[in-house]
XYZ file of N, CA and C in Angstrom:
642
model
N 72.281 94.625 97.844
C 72.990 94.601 96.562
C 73.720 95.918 96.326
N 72.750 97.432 96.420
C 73.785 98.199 96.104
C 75.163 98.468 97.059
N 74.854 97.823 98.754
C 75.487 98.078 99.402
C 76.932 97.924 98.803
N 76.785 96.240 98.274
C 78.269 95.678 97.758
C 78.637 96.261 96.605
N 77.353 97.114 96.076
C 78.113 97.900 95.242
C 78.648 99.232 95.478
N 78.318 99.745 96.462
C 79.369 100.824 96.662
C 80.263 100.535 97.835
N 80.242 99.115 97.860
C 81.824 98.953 98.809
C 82.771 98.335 97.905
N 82.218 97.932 96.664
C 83.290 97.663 95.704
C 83.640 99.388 94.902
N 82.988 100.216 95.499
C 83.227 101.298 94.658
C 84.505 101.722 95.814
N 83.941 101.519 97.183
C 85.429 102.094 98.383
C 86.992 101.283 98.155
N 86.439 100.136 97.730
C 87.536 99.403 97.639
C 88.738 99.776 96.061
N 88.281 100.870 94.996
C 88.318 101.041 94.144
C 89.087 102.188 94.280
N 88.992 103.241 95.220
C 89.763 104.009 96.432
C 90.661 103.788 97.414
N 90.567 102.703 97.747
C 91.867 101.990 98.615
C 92.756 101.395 98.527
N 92.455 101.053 96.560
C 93.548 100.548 96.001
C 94.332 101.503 95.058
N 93.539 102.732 94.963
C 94.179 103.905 94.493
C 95.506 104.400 95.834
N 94.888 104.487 96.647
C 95.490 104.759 97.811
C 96.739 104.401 97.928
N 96.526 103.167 97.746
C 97.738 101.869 97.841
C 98.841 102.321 96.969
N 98.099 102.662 95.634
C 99.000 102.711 94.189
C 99.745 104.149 94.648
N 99.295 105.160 95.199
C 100.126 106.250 95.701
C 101.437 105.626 96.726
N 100.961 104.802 97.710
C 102.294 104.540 98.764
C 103.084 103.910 97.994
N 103.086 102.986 97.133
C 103.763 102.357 96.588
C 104.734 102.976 95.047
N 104.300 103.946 94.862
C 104.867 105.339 93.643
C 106.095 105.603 94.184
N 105.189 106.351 95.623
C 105.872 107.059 96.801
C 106.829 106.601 97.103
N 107.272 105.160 97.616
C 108.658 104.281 97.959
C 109.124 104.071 96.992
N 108.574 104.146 95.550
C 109.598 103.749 94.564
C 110.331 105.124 94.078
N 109.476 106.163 94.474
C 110.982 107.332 94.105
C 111.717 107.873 95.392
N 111.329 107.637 96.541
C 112.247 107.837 97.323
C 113.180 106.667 97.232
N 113.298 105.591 96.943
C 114.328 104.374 96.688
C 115.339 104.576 95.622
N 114.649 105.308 94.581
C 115.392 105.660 93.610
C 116.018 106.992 93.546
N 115.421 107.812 94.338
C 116.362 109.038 94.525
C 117.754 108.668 95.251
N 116.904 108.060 96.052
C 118.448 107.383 97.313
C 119.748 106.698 96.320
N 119.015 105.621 95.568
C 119.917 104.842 95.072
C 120.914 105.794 93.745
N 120.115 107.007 92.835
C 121.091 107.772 92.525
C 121.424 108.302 93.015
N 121.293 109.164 93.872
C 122.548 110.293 95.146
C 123.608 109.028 95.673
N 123.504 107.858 96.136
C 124.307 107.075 97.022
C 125.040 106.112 95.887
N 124.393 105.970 94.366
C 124.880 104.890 93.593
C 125.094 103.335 94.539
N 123.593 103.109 95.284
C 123.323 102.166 95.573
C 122.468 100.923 95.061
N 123.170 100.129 94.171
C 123.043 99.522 93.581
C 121.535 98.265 93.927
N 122.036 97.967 94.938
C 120.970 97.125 95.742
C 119.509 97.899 95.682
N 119.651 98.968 95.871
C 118.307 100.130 96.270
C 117.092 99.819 94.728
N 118.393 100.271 93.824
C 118.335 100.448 92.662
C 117.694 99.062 91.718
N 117.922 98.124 91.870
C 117.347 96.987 91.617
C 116.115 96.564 92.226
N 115.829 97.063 93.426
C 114.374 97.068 94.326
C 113.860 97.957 93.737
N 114.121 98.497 93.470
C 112.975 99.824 92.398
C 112.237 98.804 91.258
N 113.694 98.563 90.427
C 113.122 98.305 89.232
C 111.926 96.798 89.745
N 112.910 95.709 90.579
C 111.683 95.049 90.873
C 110.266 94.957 90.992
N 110.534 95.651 91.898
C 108.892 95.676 92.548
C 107.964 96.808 92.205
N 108.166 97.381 90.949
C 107.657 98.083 89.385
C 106.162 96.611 89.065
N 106.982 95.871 89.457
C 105.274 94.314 89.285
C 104.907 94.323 90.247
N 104.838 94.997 91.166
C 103.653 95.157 92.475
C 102.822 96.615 91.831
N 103.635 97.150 91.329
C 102.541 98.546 91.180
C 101.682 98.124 90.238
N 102.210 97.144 88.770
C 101.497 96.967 87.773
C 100.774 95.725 87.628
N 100.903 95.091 88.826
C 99.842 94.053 89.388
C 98.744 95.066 90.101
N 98.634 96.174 90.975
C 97.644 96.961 91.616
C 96.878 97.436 90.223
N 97.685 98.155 89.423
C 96.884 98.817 88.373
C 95.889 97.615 87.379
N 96.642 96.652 87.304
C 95.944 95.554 86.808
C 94.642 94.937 87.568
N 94.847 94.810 88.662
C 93.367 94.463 89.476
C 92.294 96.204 89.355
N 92.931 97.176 89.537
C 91.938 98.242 89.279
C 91.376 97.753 88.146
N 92.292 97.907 87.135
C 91.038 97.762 86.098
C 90.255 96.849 85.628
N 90.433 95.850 86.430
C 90.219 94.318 85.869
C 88.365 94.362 86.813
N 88.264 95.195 88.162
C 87.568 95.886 89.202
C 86.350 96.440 88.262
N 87.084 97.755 87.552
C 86.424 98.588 87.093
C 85.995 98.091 85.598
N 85.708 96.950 84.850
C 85.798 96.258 84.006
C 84.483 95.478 84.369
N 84.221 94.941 85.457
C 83.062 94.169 86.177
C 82.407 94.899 86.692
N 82.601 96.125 87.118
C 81.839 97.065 87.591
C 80.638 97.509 86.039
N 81.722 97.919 84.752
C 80.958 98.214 84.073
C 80.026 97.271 83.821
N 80.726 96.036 83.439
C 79.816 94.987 82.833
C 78.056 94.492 84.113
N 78.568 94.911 84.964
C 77.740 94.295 86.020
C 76.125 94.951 86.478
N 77.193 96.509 86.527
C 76.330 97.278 87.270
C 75.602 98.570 86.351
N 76.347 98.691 85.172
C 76.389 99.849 84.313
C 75.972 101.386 85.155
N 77.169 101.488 85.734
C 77.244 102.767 86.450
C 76.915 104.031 85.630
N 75.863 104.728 86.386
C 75.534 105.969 85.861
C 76.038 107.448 86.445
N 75.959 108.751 86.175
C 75.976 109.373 86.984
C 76.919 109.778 88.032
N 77.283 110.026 89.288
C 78.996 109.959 90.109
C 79.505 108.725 90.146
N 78.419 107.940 89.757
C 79.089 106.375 90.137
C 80.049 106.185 88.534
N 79.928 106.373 87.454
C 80.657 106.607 86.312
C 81.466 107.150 86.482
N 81.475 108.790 86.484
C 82.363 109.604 87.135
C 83.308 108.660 87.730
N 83.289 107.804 88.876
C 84.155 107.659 90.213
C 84.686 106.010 89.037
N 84.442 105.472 88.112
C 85.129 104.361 87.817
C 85.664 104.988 86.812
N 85.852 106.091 85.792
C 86.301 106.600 84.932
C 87.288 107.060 85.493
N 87.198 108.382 86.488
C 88.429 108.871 87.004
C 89.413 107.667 87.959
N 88.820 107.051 88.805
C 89.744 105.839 88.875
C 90.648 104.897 87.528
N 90.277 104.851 86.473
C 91.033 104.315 85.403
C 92.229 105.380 84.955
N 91.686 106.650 84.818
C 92.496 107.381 85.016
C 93.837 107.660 85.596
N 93.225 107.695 87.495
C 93.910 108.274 88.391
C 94.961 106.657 87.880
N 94.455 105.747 87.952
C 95.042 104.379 88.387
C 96.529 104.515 86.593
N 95.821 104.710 85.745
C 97.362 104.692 84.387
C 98.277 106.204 85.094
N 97.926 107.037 85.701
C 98.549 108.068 86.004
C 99.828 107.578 87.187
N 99.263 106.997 88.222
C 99.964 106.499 89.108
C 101.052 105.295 88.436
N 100.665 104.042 87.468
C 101.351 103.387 86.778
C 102.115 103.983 86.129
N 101.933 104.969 85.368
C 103.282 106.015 84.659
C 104.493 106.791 85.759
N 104.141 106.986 86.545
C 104.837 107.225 87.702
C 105.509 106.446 88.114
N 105.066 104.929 88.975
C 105.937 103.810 89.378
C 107.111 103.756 87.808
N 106.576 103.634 86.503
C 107.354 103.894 85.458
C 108.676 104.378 85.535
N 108.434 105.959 85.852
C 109.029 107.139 85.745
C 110.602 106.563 87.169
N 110.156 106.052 88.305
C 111.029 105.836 89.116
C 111.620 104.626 88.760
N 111.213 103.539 88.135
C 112.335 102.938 87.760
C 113.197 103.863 86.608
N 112.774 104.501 85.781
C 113.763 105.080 85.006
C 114.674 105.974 85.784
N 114.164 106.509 86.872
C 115.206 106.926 87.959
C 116.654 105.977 88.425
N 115.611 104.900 88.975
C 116.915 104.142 89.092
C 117.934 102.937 88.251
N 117.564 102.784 86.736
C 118.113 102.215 85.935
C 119.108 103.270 85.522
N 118.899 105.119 85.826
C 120.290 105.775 85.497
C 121.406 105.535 86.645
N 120.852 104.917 87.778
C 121.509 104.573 89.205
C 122.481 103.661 88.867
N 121.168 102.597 88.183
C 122.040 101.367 87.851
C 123.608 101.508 86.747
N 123.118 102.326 86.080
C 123.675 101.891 84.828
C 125.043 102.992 84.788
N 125.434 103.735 85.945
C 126.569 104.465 86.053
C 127.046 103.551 87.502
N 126.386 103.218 87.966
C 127.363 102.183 89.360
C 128.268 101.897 88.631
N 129.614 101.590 89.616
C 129.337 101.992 90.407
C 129.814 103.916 90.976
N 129.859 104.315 90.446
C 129.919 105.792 90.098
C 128.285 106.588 90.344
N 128.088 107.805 91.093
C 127.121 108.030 91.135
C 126.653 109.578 89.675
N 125.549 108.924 89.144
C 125.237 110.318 87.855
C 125.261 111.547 88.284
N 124.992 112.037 89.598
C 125.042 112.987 89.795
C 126.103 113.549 90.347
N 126.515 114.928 89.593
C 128.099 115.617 90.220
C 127.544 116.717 91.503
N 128.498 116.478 92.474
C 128.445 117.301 93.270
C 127.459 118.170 93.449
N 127.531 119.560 92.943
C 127.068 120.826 92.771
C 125.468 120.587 92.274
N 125.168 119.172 91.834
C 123.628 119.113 91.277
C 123.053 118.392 92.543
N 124.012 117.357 93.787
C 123.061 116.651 94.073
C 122.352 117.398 95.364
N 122.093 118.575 95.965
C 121.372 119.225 96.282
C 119.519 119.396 96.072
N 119.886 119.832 94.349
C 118.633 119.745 93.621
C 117.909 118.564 93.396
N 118.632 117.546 92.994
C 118.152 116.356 92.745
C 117.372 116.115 94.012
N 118.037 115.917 95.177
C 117.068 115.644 96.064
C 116.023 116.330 96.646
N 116.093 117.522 96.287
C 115.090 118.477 96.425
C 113.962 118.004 95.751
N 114.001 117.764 94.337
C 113.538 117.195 93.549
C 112.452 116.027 93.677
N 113.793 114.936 94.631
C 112.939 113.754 94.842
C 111.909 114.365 96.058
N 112.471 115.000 96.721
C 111.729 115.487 98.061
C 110.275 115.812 97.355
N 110.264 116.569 96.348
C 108.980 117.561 96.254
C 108.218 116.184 95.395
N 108.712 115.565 94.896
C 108.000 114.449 94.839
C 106.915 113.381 95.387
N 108.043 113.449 96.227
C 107.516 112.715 97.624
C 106.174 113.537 98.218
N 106.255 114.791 98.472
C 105.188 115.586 99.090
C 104.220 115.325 97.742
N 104.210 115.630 96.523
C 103.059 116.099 95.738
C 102.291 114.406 95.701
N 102.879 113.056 95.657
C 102.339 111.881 95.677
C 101.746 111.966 96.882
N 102.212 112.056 97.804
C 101.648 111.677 99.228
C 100.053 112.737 99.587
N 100.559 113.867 98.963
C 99.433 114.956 99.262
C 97.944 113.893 97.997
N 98.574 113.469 96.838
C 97.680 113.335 95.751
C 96.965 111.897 96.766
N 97.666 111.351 97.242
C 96.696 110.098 97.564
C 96.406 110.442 98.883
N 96.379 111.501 99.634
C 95.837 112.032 100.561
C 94.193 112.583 100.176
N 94.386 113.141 99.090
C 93.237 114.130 98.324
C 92.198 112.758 97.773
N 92.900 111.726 97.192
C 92.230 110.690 96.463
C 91.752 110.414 97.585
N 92.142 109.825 98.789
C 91.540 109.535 100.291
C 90.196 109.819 100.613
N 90.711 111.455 100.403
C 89.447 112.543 101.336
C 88.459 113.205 100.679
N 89.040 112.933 99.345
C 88.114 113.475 97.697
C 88.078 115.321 98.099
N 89.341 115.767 98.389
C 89.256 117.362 99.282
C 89.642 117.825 98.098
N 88.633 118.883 97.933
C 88.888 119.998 96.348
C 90.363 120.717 96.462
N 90.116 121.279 98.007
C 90.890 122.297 97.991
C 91.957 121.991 98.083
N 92.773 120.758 98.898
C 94.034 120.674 98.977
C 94.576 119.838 97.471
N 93.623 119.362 96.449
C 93.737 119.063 95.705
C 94.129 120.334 94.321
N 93.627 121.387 94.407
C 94.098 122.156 94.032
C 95.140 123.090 94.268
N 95.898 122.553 95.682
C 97.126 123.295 95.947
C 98.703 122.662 95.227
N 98.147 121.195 94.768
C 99.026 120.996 94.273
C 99.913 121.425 92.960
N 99.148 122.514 92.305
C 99.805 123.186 91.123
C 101.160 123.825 92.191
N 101.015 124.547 93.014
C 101.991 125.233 93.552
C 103.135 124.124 93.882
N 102.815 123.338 94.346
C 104.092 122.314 94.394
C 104.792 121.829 92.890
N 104.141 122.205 92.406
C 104.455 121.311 90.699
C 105.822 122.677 90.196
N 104.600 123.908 90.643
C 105.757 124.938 90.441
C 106.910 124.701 90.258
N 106.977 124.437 91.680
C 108.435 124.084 92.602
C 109.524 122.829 91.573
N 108.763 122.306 91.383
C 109.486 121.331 90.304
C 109.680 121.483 89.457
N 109.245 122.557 88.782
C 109.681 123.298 87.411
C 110.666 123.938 87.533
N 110.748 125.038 88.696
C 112.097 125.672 89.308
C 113.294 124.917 88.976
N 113.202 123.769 89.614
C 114.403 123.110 89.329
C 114.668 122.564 88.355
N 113.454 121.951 87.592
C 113.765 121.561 86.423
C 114.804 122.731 85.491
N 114.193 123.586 85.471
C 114.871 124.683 84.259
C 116.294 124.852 85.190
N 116.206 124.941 86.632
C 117.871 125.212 87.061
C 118.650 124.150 86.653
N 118.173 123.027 86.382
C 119.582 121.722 86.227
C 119.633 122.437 84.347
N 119.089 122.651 83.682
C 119.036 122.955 82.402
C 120.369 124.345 82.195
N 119.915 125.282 83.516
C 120.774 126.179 83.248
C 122.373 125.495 83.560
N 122.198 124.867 84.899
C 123.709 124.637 85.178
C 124.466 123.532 83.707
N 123.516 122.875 83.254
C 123.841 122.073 82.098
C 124.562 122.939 81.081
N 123.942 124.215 80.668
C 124.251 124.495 79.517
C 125.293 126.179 79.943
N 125.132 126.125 81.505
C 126.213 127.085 81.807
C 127.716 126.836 80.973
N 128.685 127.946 80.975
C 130.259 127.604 80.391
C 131.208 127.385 81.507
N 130.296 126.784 82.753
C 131.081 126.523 83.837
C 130.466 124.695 83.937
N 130.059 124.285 82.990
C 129.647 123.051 82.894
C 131.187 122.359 82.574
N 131.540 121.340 83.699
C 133.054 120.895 83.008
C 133.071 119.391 83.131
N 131.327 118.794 83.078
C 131.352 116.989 82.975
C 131.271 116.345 81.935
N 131.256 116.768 80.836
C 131.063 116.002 79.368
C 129.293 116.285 79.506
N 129.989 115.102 78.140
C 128.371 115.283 77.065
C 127.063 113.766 78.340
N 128.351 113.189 78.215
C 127.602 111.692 79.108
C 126.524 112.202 80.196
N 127.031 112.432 81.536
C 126.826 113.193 82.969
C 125.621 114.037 82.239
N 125.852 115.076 81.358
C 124.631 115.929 81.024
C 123.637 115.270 80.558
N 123.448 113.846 79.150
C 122.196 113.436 78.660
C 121.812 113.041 80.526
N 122.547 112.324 81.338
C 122.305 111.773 82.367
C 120.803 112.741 83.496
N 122.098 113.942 83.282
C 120.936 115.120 84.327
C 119.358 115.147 83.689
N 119.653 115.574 82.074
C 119.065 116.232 81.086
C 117.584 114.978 81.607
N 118.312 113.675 81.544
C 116.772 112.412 81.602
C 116.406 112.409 82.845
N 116.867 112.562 83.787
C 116.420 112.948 85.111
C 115.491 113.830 85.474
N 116.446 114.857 84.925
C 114.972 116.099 85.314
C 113.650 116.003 84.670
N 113.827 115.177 83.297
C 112.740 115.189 83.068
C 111.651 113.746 83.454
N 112.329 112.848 84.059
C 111.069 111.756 84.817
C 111.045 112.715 85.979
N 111.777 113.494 86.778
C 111.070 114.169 88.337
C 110.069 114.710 87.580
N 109.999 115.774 86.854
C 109.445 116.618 86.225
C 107.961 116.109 86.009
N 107.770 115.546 84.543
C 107.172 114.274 84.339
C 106.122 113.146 85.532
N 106.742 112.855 86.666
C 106.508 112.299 87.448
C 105.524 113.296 88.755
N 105.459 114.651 88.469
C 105.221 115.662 89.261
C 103.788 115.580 88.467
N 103.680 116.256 87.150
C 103.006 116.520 86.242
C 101.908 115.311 86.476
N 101.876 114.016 86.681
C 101.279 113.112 86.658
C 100.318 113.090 87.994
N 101.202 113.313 89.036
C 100.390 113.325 90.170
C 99.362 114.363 90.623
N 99.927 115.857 89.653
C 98.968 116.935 89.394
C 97.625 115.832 89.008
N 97.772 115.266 88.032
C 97.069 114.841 86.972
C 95.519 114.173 88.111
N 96.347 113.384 88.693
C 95.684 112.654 89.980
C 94.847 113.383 90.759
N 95.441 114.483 91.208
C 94.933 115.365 91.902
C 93.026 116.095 91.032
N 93.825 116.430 89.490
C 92.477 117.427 89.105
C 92.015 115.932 88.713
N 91.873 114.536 88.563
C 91.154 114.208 88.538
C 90.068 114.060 89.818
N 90.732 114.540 90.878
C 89.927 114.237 92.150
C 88.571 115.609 92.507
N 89.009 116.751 91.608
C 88.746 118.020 91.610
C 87.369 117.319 90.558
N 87.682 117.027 89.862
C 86.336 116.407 88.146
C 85.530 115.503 89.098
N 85.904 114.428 89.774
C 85.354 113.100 90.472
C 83.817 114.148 91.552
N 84.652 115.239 92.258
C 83.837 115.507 93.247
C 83.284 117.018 92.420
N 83.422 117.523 91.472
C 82.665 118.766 90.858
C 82.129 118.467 89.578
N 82.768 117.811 88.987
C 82.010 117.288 87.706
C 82.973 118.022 86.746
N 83.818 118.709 87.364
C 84.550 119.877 86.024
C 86.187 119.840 86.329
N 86.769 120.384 85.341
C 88.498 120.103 85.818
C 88.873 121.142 85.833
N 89.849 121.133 86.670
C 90.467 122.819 86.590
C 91.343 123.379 85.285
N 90.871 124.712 85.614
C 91.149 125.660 84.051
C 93.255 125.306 84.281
């Protein structure tokens, strides 16, 4: 009996897992589809936004029978709490990349980003890409330490955040008011979307120490 209960606890982890790869392709799809104003890309984002929130829906539907069943005490609490967690954190994310690519959509066929920004932007999506992939790496391996390296990547996304802010409000800004709310909502789902997967991460830091980082 407890066996199946702590293989419904692994399986509770593998669908966290899941919910990271699937974040993961939805902002590299949507970075693509705004740098390229690929429209097609851009509609697969928003789609398959009901595969992520069908995963998050069986987590909790999981961790729901778990309570009722087993009344987890102790790390075993711990590990279905921070899974509810980790699991709305990752759903705000899949979120965050369709709002990526509905700004894709909704300037096609013209791409939102001018020239001189789309550098950053993809930098952007890039560091994305690493801080999800590292977070469901850490959720994987339940590893403190590489779980706590992810503030330094988040850094990195702040960097840019405040640089699209400067080039925005530079007097060498010459795209209108439009193009700027455009950047202005961007930076803040990368941003946003960074912040979340931190989130993932110190929950993995609480799951295996009992405490969250300062």
């Amino acid at each position: 009996m407890r066996d199946a209960y702590h293989e419904e606890l692994d399986a509770l982890t593998d669908k966290l897992v899941e919910m990271t790869r699937l974040v993961r392709s939805a902002i590299s799809r949507a970075t693509t589809s705004l740098l390229d104003a690929d429209l097609t890309l851009a509609e697969s984002v928003i789609s398959r936004d009901e595969e992520v929130n069908a995963t998050f829906a069986d987590i909790e539907t999981s961790i729901f029978e778990l309570m009722a069943r087993q009344q987890p005490v102790a790390v075993d609490l711990r590990m279905v709490i921070t899974a509810l967690r980790m699991g709305t954190d990752l759903e705000r994310m899949g979120d965050l990349a369709v709002h990526v690519a509905k700004v894709a959509r909704l300037r096609h066929p013209d791409s939102a980003i001018p020239p001189e920004l789309r550098s950053t932007i993809l930098e952007m999506g890039q560091i994305a890409e690493t801080l999800v992939t590292k977070a469901g790496s850490c959720v994987a391996s339940r590893d403190v330490e590489s779980a706590l390296e992810l503030e330094q990547d988040d850094d990195a996304m702040d960097r840019l955040h405040r640089r699209l802010f400067r080039k925005i409000l530079s007097k060498e800004w010459e795209h209108g008011v439009e193009p700027a709310i455009d950047i202005t909502l961007v930076g803040r789902y990368y941003e946003r979307y960074a912040d979340h997967a931190v989130r993932v991460a110190q929950d993995v830091v609480y799951l295996v120490t009992g405490t969250r980082p300062s």
